[in-house]
Coordinates of N, CA and C and ligand atoms in Angstrom, one line a residue:
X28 N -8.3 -9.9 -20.0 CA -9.4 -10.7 -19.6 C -9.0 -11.5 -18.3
X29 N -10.0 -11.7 -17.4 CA -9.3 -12.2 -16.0 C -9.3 -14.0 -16.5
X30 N -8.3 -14.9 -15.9 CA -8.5 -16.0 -16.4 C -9.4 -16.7 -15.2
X31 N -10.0 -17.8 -15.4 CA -10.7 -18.5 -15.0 C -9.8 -19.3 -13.8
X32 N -8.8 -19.3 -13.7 CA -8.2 -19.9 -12.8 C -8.4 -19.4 -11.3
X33 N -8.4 -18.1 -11.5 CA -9.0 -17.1 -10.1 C -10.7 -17.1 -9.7
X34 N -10.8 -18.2 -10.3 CA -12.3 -18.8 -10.1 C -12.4 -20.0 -9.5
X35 N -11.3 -20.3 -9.5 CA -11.0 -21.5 -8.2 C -11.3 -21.4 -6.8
X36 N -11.7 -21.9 -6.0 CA -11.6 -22.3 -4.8 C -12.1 -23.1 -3.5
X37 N -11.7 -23.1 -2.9 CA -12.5 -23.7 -1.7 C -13.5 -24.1 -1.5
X38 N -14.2 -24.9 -1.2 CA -15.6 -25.0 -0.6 C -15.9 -26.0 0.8
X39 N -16.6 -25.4 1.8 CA -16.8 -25.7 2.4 C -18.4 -26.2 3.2
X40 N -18.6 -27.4 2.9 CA -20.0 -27.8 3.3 C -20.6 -28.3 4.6
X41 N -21.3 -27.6 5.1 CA -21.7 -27.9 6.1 C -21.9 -29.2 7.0
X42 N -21.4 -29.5 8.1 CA -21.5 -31.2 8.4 C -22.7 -31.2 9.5
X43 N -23.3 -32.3 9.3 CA -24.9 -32.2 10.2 C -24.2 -33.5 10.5
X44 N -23.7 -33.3 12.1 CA -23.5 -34.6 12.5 C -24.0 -34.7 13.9
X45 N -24.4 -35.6 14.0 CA -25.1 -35.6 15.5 C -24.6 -37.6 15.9
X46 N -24.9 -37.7 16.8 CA -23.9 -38.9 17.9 C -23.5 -40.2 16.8
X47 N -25.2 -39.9 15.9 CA -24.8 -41.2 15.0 C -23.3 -41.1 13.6
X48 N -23.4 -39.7 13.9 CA -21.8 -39.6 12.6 C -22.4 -38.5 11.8
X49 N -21.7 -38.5 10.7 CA -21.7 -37.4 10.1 C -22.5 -37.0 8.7
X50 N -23.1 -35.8 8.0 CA -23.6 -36.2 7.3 C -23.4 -35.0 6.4
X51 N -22.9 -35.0 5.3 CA -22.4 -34.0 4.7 C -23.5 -33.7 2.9
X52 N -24.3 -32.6 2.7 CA -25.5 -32.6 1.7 C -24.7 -31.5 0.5
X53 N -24.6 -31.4 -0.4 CA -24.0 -31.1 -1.9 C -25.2 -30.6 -2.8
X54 N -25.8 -29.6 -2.5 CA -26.8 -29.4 -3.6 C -26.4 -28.7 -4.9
X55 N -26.7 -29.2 -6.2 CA -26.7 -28.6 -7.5 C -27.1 -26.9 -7.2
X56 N -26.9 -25.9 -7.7 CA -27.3 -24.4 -7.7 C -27.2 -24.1 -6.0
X57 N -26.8 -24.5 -5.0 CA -27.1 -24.0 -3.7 C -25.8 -24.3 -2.8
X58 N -25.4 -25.3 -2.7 CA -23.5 -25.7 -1.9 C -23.0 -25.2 -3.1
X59 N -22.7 -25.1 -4.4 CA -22.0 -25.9 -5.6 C -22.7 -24.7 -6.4
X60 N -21.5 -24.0 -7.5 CA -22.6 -23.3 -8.3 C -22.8 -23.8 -10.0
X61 N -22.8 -25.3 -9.6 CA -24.1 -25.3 -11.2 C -24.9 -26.9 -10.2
X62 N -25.3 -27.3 -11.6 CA -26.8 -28.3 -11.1 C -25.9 -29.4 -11.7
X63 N -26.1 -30.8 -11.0 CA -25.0 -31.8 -10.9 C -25.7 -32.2 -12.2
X64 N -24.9 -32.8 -13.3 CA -25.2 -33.7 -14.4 C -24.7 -35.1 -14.0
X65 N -23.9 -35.0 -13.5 CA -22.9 -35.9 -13.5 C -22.2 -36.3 -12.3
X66 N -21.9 -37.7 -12.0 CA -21.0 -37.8 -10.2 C -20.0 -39.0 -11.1
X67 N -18.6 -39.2 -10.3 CA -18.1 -40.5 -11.3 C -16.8 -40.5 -9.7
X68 N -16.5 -41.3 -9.3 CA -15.3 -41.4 -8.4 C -14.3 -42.3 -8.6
X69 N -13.0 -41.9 -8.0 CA -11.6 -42.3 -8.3 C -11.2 -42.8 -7.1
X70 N -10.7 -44.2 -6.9 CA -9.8 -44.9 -6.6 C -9.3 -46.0 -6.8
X71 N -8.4 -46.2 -5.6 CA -7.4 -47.7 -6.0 C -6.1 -46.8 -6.9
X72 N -6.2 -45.5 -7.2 CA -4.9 -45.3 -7.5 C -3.8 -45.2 -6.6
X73 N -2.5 -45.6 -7.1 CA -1.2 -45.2 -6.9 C -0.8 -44.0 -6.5
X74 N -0.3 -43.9 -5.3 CA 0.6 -42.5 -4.9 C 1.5 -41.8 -6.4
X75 N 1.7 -42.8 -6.9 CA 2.9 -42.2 -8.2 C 1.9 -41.8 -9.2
X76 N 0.8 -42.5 -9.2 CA -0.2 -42.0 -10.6 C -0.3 -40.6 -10.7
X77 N -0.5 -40.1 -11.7 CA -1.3 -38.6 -12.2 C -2.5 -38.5 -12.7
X78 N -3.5 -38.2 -12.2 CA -5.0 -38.2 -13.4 C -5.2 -37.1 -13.8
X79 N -6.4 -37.3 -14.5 CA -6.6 -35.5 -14.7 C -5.8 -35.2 -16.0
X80 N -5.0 -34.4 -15.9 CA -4.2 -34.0 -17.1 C -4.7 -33.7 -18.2
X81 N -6.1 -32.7 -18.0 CA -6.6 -32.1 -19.0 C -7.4 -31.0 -18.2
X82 N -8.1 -30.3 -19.9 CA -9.2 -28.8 -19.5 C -10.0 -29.6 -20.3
X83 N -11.5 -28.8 -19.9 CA -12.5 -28.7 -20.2 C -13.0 -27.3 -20.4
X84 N -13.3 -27.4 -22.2 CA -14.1 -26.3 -22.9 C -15.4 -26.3 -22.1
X85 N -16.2 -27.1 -21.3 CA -17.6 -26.7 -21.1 C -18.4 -27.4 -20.0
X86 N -17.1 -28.1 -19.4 CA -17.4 -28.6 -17.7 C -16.7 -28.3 -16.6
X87 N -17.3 -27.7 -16.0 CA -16.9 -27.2 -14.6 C -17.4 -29.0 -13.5
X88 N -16.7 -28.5 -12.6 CA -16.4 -30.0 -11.4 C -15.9 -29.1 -10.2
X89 N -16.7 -30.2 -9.4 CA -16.1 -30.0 -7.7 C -15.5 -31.2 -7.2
X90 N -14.5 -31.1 -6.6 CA -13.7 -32.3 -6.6 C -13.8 -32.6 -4.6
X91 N -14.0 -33.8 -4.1 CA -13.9 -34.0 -2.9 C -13.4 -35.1 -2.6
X92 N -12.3 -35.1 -1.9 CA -12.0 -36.3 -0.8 C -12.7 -37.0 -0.1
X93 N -13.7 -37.6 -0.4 CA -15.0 -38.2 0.9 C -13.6 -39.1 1.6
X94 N -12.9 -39.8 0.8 CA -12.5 -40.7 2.4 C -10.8 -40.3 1.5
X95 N -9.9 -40.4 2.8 CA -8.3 -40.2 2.1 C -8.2 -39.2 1.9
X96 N -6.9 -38.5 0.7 CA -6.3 -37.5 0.6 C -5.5 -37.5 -0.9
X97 N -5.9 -36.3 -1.6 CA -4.9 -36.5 -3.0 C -5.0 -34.6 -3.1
X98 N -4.3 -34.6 -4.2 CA -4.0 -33.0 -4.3 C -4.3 -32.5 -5.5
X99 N -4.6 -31.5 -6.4 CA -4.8 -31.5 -7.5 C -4.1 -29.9 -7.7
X100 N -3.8 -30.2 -8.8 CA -2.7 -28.7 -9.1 C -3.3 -28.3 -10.3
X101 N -3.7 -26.6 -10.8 CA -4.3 -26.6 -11.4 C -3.4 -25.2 -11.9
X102 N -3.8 -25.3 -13.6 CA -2.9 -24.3 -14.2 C -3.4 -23.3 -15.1
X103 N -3.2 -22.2 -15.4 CA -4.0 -21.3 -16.7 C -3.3 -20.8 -17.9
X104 N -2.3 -22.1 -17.8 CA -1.5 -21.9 -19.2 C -0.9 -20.7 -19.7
X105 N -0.6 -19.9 -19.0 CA 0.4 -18.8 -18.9 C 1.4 -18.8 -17.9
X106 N 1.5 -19.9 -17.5 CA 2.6 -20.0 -16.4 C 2.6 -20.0 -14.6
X107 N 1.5 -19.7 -14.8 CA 0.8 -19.8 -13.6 C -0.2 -21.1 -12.8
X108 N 0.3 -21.5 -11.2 CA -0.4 -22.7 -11.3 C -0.7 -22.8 -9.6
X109 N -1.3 -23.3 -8.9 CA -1.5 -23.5 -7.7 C -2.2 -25.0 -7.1
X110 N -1.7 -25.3 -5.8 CA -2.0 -26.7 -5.7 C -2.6 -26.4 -4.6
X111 N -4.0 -27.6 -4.5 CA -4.5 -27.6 -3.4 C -4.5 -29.0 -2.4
X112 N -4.7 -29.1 -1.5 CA -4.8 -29.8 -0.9 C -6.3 -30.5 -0.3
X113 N -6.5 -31.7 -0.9 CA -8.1 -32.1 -0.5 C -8.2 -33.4 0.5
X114 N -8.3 -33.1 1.4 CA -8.1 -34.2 3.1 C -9.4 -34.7 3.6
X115 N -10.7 -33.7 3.1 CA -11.7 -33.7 4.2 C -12.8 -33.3 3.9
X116 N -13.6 -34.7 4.2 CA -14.9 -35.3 3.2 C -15.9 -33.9 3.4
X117 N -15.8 -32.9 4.2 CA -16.4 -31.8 3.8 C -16.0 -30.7 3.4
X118 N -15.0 -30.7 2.6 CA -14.6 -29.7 1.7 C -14.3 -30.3 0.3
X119 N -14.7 -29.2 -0.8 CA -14.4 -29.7 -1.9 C -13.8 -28.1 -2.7
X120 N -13.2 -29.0 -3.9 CA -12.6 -27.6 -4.7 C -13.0 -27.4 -5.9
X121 N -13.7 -26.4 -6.5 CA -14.2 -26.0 -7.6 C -13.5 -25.7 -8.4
X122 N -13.4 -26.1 -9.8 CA -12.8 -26.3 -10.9 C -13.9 -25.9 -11.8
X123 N -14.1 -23.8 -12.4 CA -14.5 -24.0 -13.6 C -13.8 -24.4 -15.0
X124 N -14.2 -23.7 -16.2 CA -14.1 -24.9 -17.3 C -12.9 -24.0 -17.9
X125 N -12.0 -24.6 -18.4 CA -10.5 -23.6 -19.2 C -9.3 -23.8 -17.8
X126 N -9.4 -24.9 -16.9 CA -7.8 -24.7 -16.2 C -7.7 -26.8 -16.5
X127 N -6.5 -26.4 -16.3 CA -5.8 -27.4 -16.8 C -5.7 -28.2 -15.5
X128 N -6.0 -29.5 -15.0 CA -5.8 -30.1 -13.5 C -5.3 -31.4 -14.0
X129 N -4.2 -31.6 -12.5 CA -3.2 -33.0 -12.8 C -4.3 -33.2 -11.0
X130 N -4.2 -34.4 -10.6 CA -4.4 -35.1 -9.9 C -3.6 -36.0 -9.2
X131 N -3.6 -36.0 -8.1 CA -1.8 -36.6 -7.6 C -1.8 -36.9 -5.7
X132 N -0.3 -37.7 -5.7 CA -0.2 -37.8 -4.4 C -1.7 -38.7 -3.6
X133 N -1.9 -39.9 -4.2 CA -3.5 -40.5 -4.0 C -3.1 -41.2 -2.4
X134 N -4.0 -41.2 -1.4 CA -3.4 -42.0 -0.4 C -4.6 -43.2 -0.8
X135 N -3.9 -44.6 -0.1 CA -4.1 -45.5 -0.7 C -5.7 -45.7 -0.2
X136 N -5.7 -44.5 0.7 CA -7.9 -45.3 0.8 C -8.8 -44.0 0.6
X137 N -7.4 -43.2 -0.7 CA -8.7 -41.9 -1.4 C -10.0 -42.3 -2.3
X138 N -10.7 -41.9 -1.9 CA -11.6 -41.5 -2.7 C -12.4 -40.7 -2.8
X139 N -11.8 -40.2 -4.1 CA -11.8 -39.1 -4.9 C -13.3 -38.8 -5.5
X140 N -14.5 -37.9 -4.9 CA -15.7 -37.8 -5.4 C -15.6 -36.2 -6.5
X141 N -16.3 -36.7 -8.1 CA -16.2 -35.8 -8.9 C -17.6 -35.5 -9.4
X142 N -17.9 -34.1 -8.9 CA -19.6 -33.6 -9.6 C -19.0 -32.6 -10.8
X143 N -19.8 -33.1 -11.7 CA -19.6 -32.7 -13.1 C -20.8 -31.5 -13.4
X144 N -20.8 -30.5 -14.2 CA -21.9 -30.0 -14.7 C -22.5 -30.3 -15.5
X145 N -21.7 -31.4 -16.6 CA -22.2 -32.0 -17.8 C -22.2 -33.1 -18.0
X146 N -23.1 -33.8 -19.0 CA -22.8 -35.5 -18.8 C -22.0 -35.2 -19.9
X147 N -21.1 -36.6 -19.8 CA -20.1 -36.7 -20.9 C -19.5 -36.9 -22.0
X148 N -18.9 -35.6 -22.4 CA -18.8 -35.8 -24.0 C -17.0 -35.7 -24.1
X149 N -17.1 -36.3 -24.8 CA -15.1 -36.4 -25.1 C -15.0 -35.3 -26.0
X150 N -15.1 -34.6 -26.6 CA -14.5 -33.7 -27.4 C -14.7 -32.5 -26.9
X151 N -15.2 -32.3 -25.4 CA -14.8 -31.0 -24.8 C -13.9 -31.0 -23.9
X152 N -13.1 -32.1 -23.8 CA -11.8 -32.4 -23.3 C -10.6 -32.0 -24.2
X153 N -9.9 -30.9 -23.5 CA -8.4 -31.0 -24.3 C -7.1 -31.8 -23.2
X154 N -6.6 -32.6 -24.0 CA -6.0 -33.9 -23.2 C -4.2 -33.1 -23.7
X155 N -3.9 -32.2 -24.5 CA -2.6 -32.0 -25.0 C -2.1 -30.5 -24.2
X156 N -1.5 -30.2 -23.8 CA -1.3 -29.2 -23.0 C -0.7 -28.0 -24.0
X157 N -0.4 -28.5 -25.0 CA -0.4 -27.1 -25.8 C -1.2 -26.6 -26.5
X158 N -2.2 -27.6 -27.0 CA -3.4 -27.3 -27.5 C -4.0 -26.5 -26.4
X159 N -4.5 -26.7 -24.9 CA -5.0 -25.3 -24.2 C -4.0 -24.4 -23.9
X160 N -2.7 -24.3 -24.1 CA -1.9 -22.6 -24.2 C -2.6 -22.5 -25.6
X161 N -2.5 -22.8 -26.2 CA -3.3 -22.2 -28.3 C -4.7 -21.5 -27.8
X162 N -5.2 -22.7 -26.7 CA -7.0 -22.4 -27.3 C -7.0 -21.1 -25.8
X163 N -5.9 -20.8 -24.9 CA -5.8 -19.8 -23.6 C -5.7 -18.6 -24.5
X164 N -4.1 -18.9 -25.4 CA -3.8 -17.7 -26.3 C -5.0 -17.1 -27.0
X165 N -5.4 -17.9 -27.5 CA -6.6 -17.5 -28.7 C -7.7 -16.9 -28.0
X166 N -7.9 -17.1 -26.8 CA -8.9 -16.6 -25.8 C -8.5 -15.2 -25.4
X167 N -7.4 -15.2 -24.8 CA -6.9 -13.8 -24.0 C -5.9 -12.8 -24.7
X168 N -5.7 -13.5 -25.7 CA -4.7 -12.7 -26.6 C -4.5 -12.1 -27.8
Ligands
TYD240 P1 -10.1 -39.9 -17.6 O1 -10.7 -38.6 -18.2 O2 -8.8 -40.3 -18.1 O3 -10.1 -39.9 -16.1 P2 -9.4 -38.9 -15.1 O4 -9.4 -37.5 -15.7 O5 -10.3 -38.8 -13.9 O6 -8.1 -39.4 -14.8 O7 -11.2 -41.1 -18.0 C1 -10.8 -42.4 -18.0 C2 -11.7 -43.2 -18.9 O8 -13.1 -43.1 -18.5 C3 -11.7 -42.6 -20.3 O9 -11.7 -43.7 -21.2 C4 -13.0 -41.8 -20.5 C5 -13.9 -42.5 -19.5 N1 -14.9 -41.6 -18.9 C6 -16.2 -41.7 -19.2 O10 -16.6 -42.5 -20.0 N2 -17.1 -40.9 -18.6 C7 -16.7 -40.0 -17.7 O11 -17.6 -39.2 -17.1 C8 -15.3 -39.9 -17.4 C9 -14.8 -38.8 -16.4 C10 -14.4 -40.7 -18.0

């Protein structure tokens, strides 16, 4: 079964900027492929913090830098992992639901914009990293 991790990537949004600055639009089913439930953003974290550090059984997210710089490393519990780099308020990175993401390296004026596909339920969070190798295994194996 192919994992979800190869379902990652890039996104790049169009910038409509004209003399007065810049203007960057995010549509649910059209930039982004699901319909936003949910927006929540991150900062004031520490270069040394980690966030993240979980999967989601049933929410996919696009993650964007609107201002600053942080990285998020993302893994499919077989050993396999890749890091991205998010600098620039018109790109964002899609994260469907089953990879595991740490969030890191925050510069001190990131902020971290998160569209969710679901509003939020805590128990489709796995917060234990062996519990998603169990629930990966149990999936692909
Ligand atoms: P957490 O998932 O640890 O944040 P991150 O993964 O971005 O580091 O969430 C921190 C706290 O906020 C935790 O108590 C759960 C709560 N929370 C909500 O109530 N709703 C939400 O949509 C999110 C993302 C978190």
């Amino acid at each position: 079964m192919e994992h979800n991790i190869n379902k990652v990537k890039m996104l790049e949004f169009p910038q409509h900027g004209d003399e007065r600055g810049h203007l960057v639009i995010v549509e649910g089913n059209k930039d982004i492929p699901f319909e936003i439930k949910r927006a929540f953003y991150i900062y004031g974290s520490d270069a040394d913090v980690v966030r993240g550090q979980h999967a989601n059984r049933e929410s996919e997210f696009v993650l964007i830098n609107v201002a600053g710089k942080s990285k998020v490393r993302v893994k499919d519990g077989e050993g396999n992992e890749a890091i991205f780099c998010l600098n620039r308020p018109h790109t964002g990175i899609y994260l469907p639901t089953m990879v595991w993401k740490d969030m890191y390296d925050f510069s001190s004026d990131s902020v971290l914009l998160v569209l969710a596909s679901t509003h939020y339920t805590p128990n489709e969070y796995i917060r234990d990293y062996d519990d998603f190798v169990k629930e990966i295994k149990g999936a692909t194996g």
